[in-house]
Amino acid sequence: MIFTIAIDGPAAAGKGTLAKALAAHYGLPHLDTGSLYRAVAVKVLAGGAPADAARALTPADLAAPNLRSPEVGAEASRVAAIPEVRAALLAFQQRFALQEGGAVLDGRDVGTVIAPDAPVKLFVTASDISRAERRLSEFKRAGVDTDFETVLRDMQDRDARDAARDAAPMLAADDAITIDTSELTAEEVLAVAIDLIDEIRG
């Protein structure tokens, strides 16, 4: 049986935290699809060509120490708009989604492109202010020197790029269930999602 849980949404809405928690709860493998584009971005920032970097990606690349830096995040949004990059990474993501037993994937086009037939599709979102506050806290814990206004502006710019790109734009699938996490704790979001998934599973 293949039971795929597809989770999409903008940066810092909590989709990654939810995806990891759901994977642990249901005993399923998890893939943060955004990490693939971040890994490509690291290679591009080092001078590589985007499509070549995507085709040559290895599991070791996903452990790059600067994978979560603001610069890499911004570049990841740019390389993700390149059709050749998306095509190079699509097959890997689809194989992961369709493995025996199922999987949990989070990103920006999981429910619309990678796993359009997934029985569970969630779109996790939050207000710009809430997301910027969360991302700023992450940066501070990582020792990144930035401020709220910069984080908010960068996040809004990235949202605009991700939503406007021709290749697999960020949007909720028609049959996705939206969860707004602005006023919810991670534990509350998980409880809501589990109730929804268990109802779908019957």
Coordinates of C-alpha atoms in Angstrom, one line a residue:
M1 CA 0.0 0.0 0.0
I2 CA 1.2 3.5 -0.9
F3 CA 0.0 6.3 1.4
T4 CA 1.6 9.6 0.5
I5 CA 1.2 12.7 2.6
A6 CA 1.9 15.8 0.5
I7 CA 2.5 19.1 2.4
D8 CA 3.0 22.4 0.7
G9 CA 3.2 26.0 1.8
P10 CA 5.5 29.1 2.0
A11 CA 8.7 29.4 4.0
A12 CA 8.5 29.3 7.8
A13 CA 4.8 28.4 7.9
G14 CA 5.7 25.2 9.8
K15 CA 5.3 22.6 7.1
G16 CA 8.8 21.1 7.7
T17 CA 8.1 20.7 11.4
L18 CA 4.7 19.2 10.7
A19 CA 6.1 16.8 8.1
K20 CA 8.8 15.5 10.4
A21 CA 6.3 15.0 13.2
L22 CA 3.8 13.2 10.9
A23 CA 6.6 11.0 9.5
A24 CA 7.5 10.0 13.1
H25 CA 3.9 9.5 14.1
Y26 CA 3.0 7.2 11.2
G27 CA 6.5 5.6 10.8
L28 CA 7.0 6.9 7.3
P29 CA 10.1 8.2 5.5
H30 CA 10.3 12.0 5.1
L31 CA 11.7 14.2 2.4
D32 CA 12.1 18.0 2.6
T33 CA 12.1 18.7 -1.1
G34 CA 13.3 22.2 -0.5
S35 CA 16.6 20.8 0.7
L36 CA 17.3 19.5 -2.8
Y37 CA 17.0 23.0 -4.2
R38 CA 19.1 24.5 -1.4
A39 CA 21.8 21.9 -2.1
V40 CA 21.7 22.9 -5.8
A41 CA 21.9 26.6 -4.7
V42 CA 25.0 25.9 -2.6
K43 CA 26.7 24.5 -5.7
V44 CA 25.6 27.4 -7.9
L45 CA 26.8 30.0 -5.4
A46 CA 30.2 28.1 -5.6
G47 CA 30.2 28.7 -9.3
G48 CA 28.4 25.7 -10.7
A49 CA 25.8 25.7 -13.5
P50 CA 22.2 25.2 -12.1
A51 CA 21.2 22.2 -14.3
D52 CA 24.6 20.5 -14.0
A53 CA 24.5 20.9 -10.2
A54 CA 21.0 19.4 -10.1
R55 CA 22.0 16.4 -12.2
A56 CA 25.1 15.8 -10.1
L57 CA 23.4 16.1 -6.7
T58 CA 24.4 13.4 -4.1
P59 CA 23.0 12.7 -0.6
A60 CA 26.2 14.2 0.9
D61 CA 25.3 17.5 -0.7
L62 CA 22.2 17.7 1.6
A63 CA 24.5 17.9 4.6
A64 CA 26.2 21.2 3.5
P65 CA 26.8 23.3 6.6
N66 CA 25.4 26.5 5.0
L67 CA 22.3 24.8 3.6
R68 CA 19.9 26.9 5.8
S69 CA 21.6 30.3 5.4
P70 CA 19.6 33.3 4.0
E71 CA 21.8 33.5 0.9
V72 CA 21.2 29.9 0.1
G73 CA 17.5 30.2 0.7
A74 CA 17.3 33.2 -1.7
E75 CA 19.3 31.4 -4.4
A76 CA 17.3 28.2 -3.9
S77 CA 14.2 30.2 -4.9
R78 CA 15.9 31.4 -8.0
V79 CA 17.2 28.0 -9.2
A80 CA 13.8 26.4 -8.4
A81 CA 12.3 28.6 -11.2
I82 CA 14.6 27.0 -13.8
P83 CA 12.7 24.2 -15.7
E84 CA 15.9 22.1 -16.3
V85 CA 16.6 22.1 -12.5
R86 CA 13.1 21.0 -11.7
A87 CA 13.1 18.3 -14.3
A88 CA 16.4 16.9 -13.0
L89 CA 15.1 16.6 -9.5
L90 CA 11.5 15.5 -10.3
A91 CA 12.1 11.8 -10.9
F92 CA 13.9 11.4 -7.6
Q93 CA 11.1 13.1 -5.7
Q94 CA 8.4 11.0 -7.4
R95 CA 10.2 7.7 -6.7
F96 CA 10.4 8.8 -3.0
A97 CA 6.7 9.7 -2.9
L98 CA 5.6 6.4 -4.5
Q99 CA 7.7 4.0 -2.4
E100 CA 6.0 1.0 -0.8
G101 CA 4.2 1.9 2.4
G102 CA 4.1 5.6 1.5
A103 CA 6.0 8.7 2.5
V104 CA 5.7 12.3 3.8
L105 CA 7.0 15.1 1.5
D106 CA 7.0 18.8 2.1
G107 CA 7.8 21.6 -0.3
R108 CA 6.0 24.0 -2.6
D109 CA 4.7 21.7 -5.5
V110 CA 4.3 18.3 -3.8
G111 CA 0.5 18.1 -4.1
T112 CA 0.4 19.8 -7.5
V113 CA 3.3 18.3 -9.4
I114 CA 5.3 15.6 -7.5
A115 CA 2.4 13.6 -6.1
P116 CA -0.9 14.9 -7.5
D117 CA -2.6 11.6 -6.6
A118 CA -1.6 11.7 -3.0
P119 CA -4.5 10.8 -0.8
V120 CA -3.6 13.5 1.7
K121 CA -2.7 17.0 0.6
L122 CA -2.2 19.8 3.1
F123 CA -1.3 23.4 2.5
V124 CA 0.3 24.9 5.6
T125 CA 0.4 28.7 5.8
A126 CA 0.7 31.6 8.2
S127 CA 0.7 35.3 8.2
D128 CA 3.8 37.1 6.9
I129 CA 4.4 38.6 10.4
S130 CA 4.3 35.2 12.1
R131 CA 6.5 33.6 9.5
A132 CA 9.1 36.4 9.6
E133 CA 9.2 36.2 13.4
R134 CA 9.8 32.4 13.3
R135 CA 12.5 32.7 10.6
L136 CA 14.3 35.5 12.5
S137 CA 14.4 33.3 15.6
E138 CA 15.9 30.5 13.5
F139 CA 18.6 32.8 12.2
K140 CA 19.4 34.2 15.6
R141 CA 19.8 30.6 17.0
A142 CA 22.1 29.9 14.1
G143 CA 24.1 33.0 14.7
V144 CA 23.0 34.8 11.5
D145 CA 23.2 38.6 11.8
T146 CA 20.0 40.1 10.4
D147 CA 16.9 42.0 11.4
F148 CA 13.1 41.6 11.2
E149 CA 12.6 44.0 8.4
T150 CA 15.2 42.3 6.2
V151 CA 13.8 38.9 6.9
L152 CA 10.2 40.0 6.2
R153 CA 11.2 41.7 2.9
D154 CA 13.3 38.7 1.7
M155 CA 10.5 36.3 2.6
Q156 CA 7.9 38.4 0.7
D157 CA 10.2 38.6 -2.3
R158 CA 10.7 34.8 -2.2
D159 CA 6.9 34.2 -1.9
A160 CA 6.4 36.4 -5.0
R161 CA 9.0 34.5 -7.0
D162 CA 7.7 31.1 -6.0
A163 CA 4.1 32.0 -6.8
A164 CA 4.9 33.7 -10.1
R165 CA 7.3 31.2 -11.7
D166 CA 6.3 29.4 -14.8
A167 CA 7.7 26.0 -13.6
A168 CA 5.5 24.5 -10.9
P169 CA 4.5 27.7 -9.0
M170 CA 3.7 27.5 -5.3
L171 CA 0.0 27.1 -4.9
A172 CA -2.4 24.9 -3.0
A173 CA -3.8 21.9 -4.9
D174 CA -7.5 22.1 -5.6
D175 CA -8.2 19.3 -3.1
A176 CA -5.7 20.4 -0.5
I177 CA -6.8 21.1 3.1
T178 CA -5.4 24.5 4.3
I179 CA -4.0 24.8 7.9
D180 CA -3.2 28.3 9.1
T181 CA -0.6 28.0 11.8
S182 CA -0.4 31.7 12.7
E183 CA -1.9 31.2 16.2
L184 CA -1.1 27.5 16.7
T185 CA 1.7 25.8 18.5
A186 CA 3.6 23.0 16.7
E187 CA 1.8 20.5 18.9
E188 CA -1.6 21.9 18.0
V189 CA -0.8 21.9 14.3
L190 CA 0.2 18.2 14.6
A191 CA -3.0 17.3 16.4
V192 CA -5.1 19.0 13.7
A193 CA -3.3 17.2 11.0
I194 CA -3.5 13.8 12.6
D195 CA -7.3 14.2 13.0
L196 CA -7.6 15.1 9.3
I197 CA -5.4 12.3 8.1
D198 CA -7.0 9.7 10.3
E199 CA -10.4 10.7 9.0
I200 CA -9.2 10.4 5.4
R201 CA -7.7 7.0 6.1
G202 CA -11.0 5.9 7.6

